[in-house]
Short mmCIF file of C-alpha atoms in Angstrom, two decimals:
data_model
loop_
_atom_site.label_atom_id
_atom_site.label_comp_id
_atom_site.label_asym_id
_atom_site.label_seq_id
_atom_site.Cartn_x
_atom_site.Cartn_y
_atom_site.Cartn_z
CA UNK V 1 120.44 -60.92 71.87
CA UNK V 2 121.53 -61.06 75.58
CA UNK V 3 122.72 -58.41 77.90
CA UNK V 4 126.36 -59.32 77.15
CA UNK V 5 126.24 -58.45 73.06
CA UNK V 6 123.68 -55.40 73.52
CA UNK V 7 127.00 -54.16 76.12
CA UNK V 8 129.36 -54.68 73.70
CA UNK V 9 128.01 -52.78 70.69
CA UNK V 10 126.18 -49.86 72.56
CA UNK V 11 130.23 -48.10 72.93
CA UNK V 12 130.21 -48.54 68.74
CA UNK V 13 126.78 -47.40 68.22
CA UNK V 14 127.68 -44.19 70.25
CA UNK V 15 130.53 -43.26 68.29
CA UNK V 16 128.15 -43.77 64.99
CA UNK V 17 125.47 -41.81 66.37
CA UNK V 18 127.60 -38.41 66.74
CA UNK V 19 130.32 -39.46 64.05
CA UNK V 20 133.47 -39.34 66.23
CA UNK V 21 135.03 -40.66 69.40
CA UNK V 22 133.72 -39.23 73.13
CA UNK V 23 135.34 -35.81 73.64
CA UNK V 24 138.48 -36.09 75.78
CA UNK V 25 138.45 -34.65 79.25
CA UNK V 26 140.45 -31.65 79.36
CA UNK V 27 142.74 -29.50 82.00
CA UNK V 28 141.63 -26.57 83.38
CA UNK V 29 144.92 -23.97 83.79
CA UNK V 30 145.28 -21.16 85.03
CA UNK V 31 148.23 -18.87 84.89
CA UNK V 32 149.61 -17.20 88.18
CA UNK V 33 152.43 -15.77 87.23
CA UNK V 34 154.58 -14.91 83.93
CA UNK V 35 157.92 -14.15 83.73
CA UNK V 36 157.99 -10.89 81.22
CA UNK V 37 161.26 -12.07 78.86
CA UNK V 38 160.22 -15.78 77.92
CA UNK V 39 162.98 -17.18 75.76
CA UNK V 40 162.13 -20.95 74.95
CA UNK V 41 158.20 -22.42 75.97
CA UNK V 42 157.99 -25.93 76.71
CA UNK V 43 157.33 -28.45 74.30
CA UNK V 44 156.71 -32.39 74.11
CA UNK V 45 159.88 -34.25 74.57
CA UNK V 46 161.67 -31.42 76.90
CA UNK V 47 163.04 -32.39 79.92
CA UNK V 48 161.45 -30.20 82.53
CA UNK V 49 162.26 -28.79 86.50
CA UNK V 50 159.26 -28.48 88.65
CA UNK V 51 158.43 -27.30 91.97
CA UNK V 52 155.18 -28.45 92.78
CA UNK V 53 152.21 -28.90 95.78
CA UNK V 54 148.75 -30.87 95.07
CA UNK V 55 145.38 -30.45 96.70
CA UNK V 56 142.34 -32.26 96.87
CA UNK V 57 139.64 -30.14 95.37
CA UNK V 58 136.82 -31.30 97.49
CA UNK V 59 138.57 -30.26 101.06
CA UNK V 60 141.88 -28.01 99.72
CA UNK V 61 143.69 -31.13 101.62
CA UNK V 62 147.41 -31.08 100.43
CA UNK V 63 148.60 -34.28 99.75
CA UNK V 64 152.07 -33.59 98.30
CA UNK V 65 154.56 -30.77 98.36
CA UNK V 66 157.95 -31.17 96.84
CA UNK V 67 158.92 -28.47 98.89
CA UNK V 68 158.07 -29.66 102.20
CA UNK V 69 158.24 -33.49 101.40
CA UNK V 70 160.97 -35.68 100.63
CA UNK V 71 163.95 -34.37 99.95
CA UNK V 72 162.36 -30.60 99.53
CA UNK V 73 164.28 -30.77 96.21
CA UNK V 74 162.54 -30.29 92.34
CA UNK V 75 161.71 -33.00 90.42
CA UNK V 76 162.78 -33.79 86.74
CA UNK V 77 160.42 -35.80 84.11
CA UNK V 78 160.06 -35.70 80.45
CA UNK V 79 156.77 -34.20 79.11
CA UNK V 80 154.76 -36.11 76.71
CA UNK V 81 155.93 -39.93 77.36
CA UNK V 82 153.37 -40.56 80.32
CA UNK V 83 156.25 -40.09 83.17
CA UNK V 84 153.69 -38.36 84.94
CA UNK V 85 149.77 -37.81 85.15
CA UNK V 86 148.50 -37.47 81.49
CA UNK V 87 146.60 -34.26 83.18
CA UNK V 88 150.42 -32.90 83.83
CA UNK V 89 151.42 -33.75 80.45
CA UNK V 90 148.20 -31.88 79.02
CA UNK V 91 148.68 -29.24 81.38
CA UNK V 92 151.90 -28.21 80.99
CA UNK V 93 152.99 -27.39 76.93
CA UNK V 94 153.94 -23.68 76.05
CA UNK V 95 155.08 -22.85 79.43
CA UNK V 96 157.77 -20.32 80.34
CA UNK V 97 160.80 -21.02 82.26
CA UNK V 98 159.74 -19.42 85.88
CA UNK V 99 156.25 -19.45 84.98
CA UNK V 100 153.39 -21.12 87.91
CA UNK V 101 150.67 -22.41 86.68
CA UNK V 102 147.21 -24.24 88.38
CA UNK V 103 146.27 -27.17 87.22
CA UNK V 104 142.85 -28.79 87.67
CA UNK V 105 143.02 -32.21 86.61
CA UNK V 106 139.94 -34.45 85.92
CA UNK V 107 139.80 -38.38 87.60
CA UNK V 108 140.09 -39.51 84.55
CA UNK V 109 143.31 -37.24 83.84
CA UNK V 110 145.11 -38.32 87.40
CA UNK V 111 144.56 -41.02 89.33
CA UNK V 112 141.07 -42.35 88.38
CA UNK V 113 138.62 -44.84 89.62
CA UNK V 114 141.02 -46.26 91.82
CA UNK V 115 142.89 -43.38 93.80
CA UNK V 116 146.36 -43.85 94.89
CA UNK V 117 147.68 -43.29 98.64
CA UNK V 118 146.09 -40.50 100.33
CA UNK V 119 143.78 -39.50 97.58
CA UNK V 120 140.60 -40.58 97.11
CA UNK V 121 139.16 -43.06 94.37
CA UNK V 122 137.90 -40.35 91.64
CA UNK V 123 139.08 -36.86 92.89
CA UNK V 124 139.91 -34.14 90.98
CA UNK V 125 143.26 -32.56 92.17
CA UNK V 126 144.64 -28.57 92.11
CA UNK V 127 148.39 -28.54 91.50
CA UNK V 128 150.54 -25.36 92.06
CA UNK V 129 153.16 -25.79 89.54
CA UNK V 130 156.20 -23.62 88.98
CA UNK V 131 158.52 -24.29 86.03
CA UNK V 132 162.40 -23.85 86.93
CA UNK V 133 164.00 -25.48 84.15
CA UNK V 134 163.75 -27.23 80.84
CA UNK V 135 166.10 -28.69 78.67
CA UNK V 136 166.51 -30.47 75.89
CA UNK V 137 164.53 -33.97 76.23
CA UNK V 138 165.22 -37.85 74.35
CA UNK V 139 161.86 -36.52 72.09
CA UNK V 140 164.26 -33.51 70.63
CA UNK V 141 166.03 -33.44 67.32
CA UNK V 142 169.18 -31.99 69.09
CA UNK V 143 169.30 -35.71 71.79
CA UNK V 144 169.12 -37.34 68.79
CA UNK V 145 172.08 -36.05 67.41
CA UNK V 146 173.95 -36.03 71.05
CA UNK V 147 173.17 -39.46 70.79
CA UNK V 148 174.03 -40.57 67.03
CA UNK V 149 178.03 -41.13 68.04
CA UNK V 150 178.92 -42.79 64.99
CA UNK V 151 176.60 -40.12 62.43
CA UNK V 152 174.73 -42.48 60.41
CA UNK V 153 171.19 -41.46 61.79
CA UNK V 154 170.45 -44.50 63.56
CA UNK V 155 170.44 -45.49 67.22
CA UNK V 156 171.83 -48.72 68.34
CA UNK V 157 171.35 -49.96 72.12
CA UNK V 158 174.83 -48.27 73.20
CA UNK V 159 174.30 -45.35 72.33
CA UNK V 160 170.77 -44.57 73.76
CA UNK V 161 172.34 -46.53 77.09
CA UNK V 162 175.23 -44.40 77.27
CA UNK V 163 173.22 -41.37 76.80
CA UNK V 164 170.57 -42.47 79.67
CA UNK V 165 174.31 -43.06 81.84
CA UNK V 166 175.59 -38.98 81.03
CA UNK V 167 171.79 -37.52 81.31
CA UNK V 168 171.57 -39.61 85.10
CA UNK V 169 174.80 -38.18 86.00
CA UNK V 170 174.73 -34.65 84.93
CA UNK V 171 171.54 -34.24 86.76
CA UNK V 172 173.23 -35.81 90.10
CA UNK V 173 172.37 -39.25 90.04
CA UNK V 174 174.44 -41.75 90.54
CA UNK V 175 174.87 -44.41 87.07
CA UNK V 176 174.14 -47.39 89.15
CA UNK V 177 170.81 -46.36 90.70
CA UNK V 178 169.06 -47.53 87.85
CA UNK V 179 168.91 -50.38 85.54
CA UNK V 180 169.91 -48.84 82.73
CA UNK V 181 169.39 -52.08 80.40
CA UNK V 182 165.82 -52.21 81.22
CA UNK V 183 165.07 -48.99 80.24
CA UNK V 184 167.08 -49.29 77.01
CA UNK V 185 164.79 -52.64 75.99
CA UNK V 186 162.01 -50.64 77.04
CA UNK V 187 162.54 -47.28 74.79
CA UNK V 188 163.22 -49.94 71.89
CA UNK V 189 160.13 -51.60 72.64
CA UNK V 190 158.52 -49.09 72.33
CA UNK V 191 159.96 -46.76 69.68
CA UNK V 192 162.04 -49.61 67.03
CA UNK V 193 158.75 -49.63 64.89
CA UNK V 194 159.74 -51.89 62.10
CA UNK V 195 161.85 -53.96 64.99
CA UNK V 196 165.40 -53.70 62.97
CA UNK V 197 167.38 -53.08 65.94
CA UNK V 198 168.24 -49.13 65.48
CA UNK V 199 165.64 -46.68 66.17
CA UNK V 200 166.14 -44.25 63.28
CA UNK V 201 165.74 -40.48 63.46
CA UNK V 202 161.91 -40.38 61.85
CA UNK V 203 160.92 -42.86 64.62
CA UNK V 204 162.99 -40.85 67.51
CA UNK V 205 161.25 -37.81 66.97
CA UNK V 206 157.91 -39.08 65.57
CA UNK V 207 155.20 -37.80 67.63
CA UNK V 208 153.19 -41.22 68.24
CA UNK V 209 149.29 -40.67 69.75
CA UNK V 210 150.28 -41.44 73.39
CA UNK V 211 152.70 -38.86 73.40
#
């Protein structure tokens, strides 16, 4: 047996020796502050309004502030659909509307081996994060019905497009700084399981491993 095959099987051979896959990395958070009346917690598929600053753990370095930087304004994502660092996604379920949390996030979790920009290849980062807003997200029950114009429980391409077109414009943007088309084809690549054309309501809301 050469070098090549012993590689190969040693990853199996692990996961038979302690009966189960390697233990995922996980997010350490901390909670700074609380709001005392919380009225809805965030869940996967909400769309959510952050304020947020990262650090490099090994020197406190900040590398990004999204109230200093850019355009000093929040940012929007969806949580659960990889938008942002899987340690973000991890690290930020059940949270309260005015809530700040710290997040330390793993390599593995943010941007790995490879590093992006001005951090590092495998640093763990601190992010200050402070929840403003969340609404209701393309993962929730009540999009899909937003969405379902005609009521028969399906999606069809118009309807998710002209749902991306309302969601870009009520918060600010402009319907023609994106390509909306592209990121239709890609939802229905991604969520048309049984490739039929319509994306029906158990495969909308279906929470799928990556998620």
């Amino acid at each position: 047996m050469n070098i090549f095959s012993i590689c190969s099987i040693l990853p199996s051979l692990f996961v038979f020796a302690t009966g189960g896959k390697l233990p995922e990395p996980e997010v350490k958070i901390e909670v700074l502050h609380k709001p005392f009346m919380c009225y809805r917690k965030s869940k996967y598929g909400d769309m959510l309004l952050v304020h947020h600053e990262g650090f490099l753990e090994s020197n406190g370095t900040l590398f990004f502030s999204s109230r200093e930087h850019g355009d000093k304004n929040p940012v929007w994502f969806t949580l659960g659909i990889q938008e942002v660092l899987k340690g973000w996604d991890k690290g930020l379920k059940n949270m309260c509307t005015g809530e700040r949390r710290k997040l330390t996030v793993p390599p593995s979790l943010g941007y790995g081996k490879e590093g992006k920009g001005k951090i590092p290849p495998s640093s763990t980062l601190i992010f200050d994060i402070e929840l403003m807003e969340i609404r209701n997200g393309p993962r929730s029950h009540e999009s899909f019905r937003e969405m379902d114009l005609n009521d028969d429980w399906k999606l069809c391409r118009e309807e998710v497009k002209e749902y991306l077109m309302k969601e870009f414009e009520k918060h600010g943007y402009s319907p023609n700084d994106t390509d909306h088309e592209a990121m239709v084809e890609d939802i229905f690549k991604n969520e048309d399981e049984d490739k039929d054309g319509f994306i029906s309501a158990r495969e909308f809301t279906y929470q799928h491993d990556e998620l």
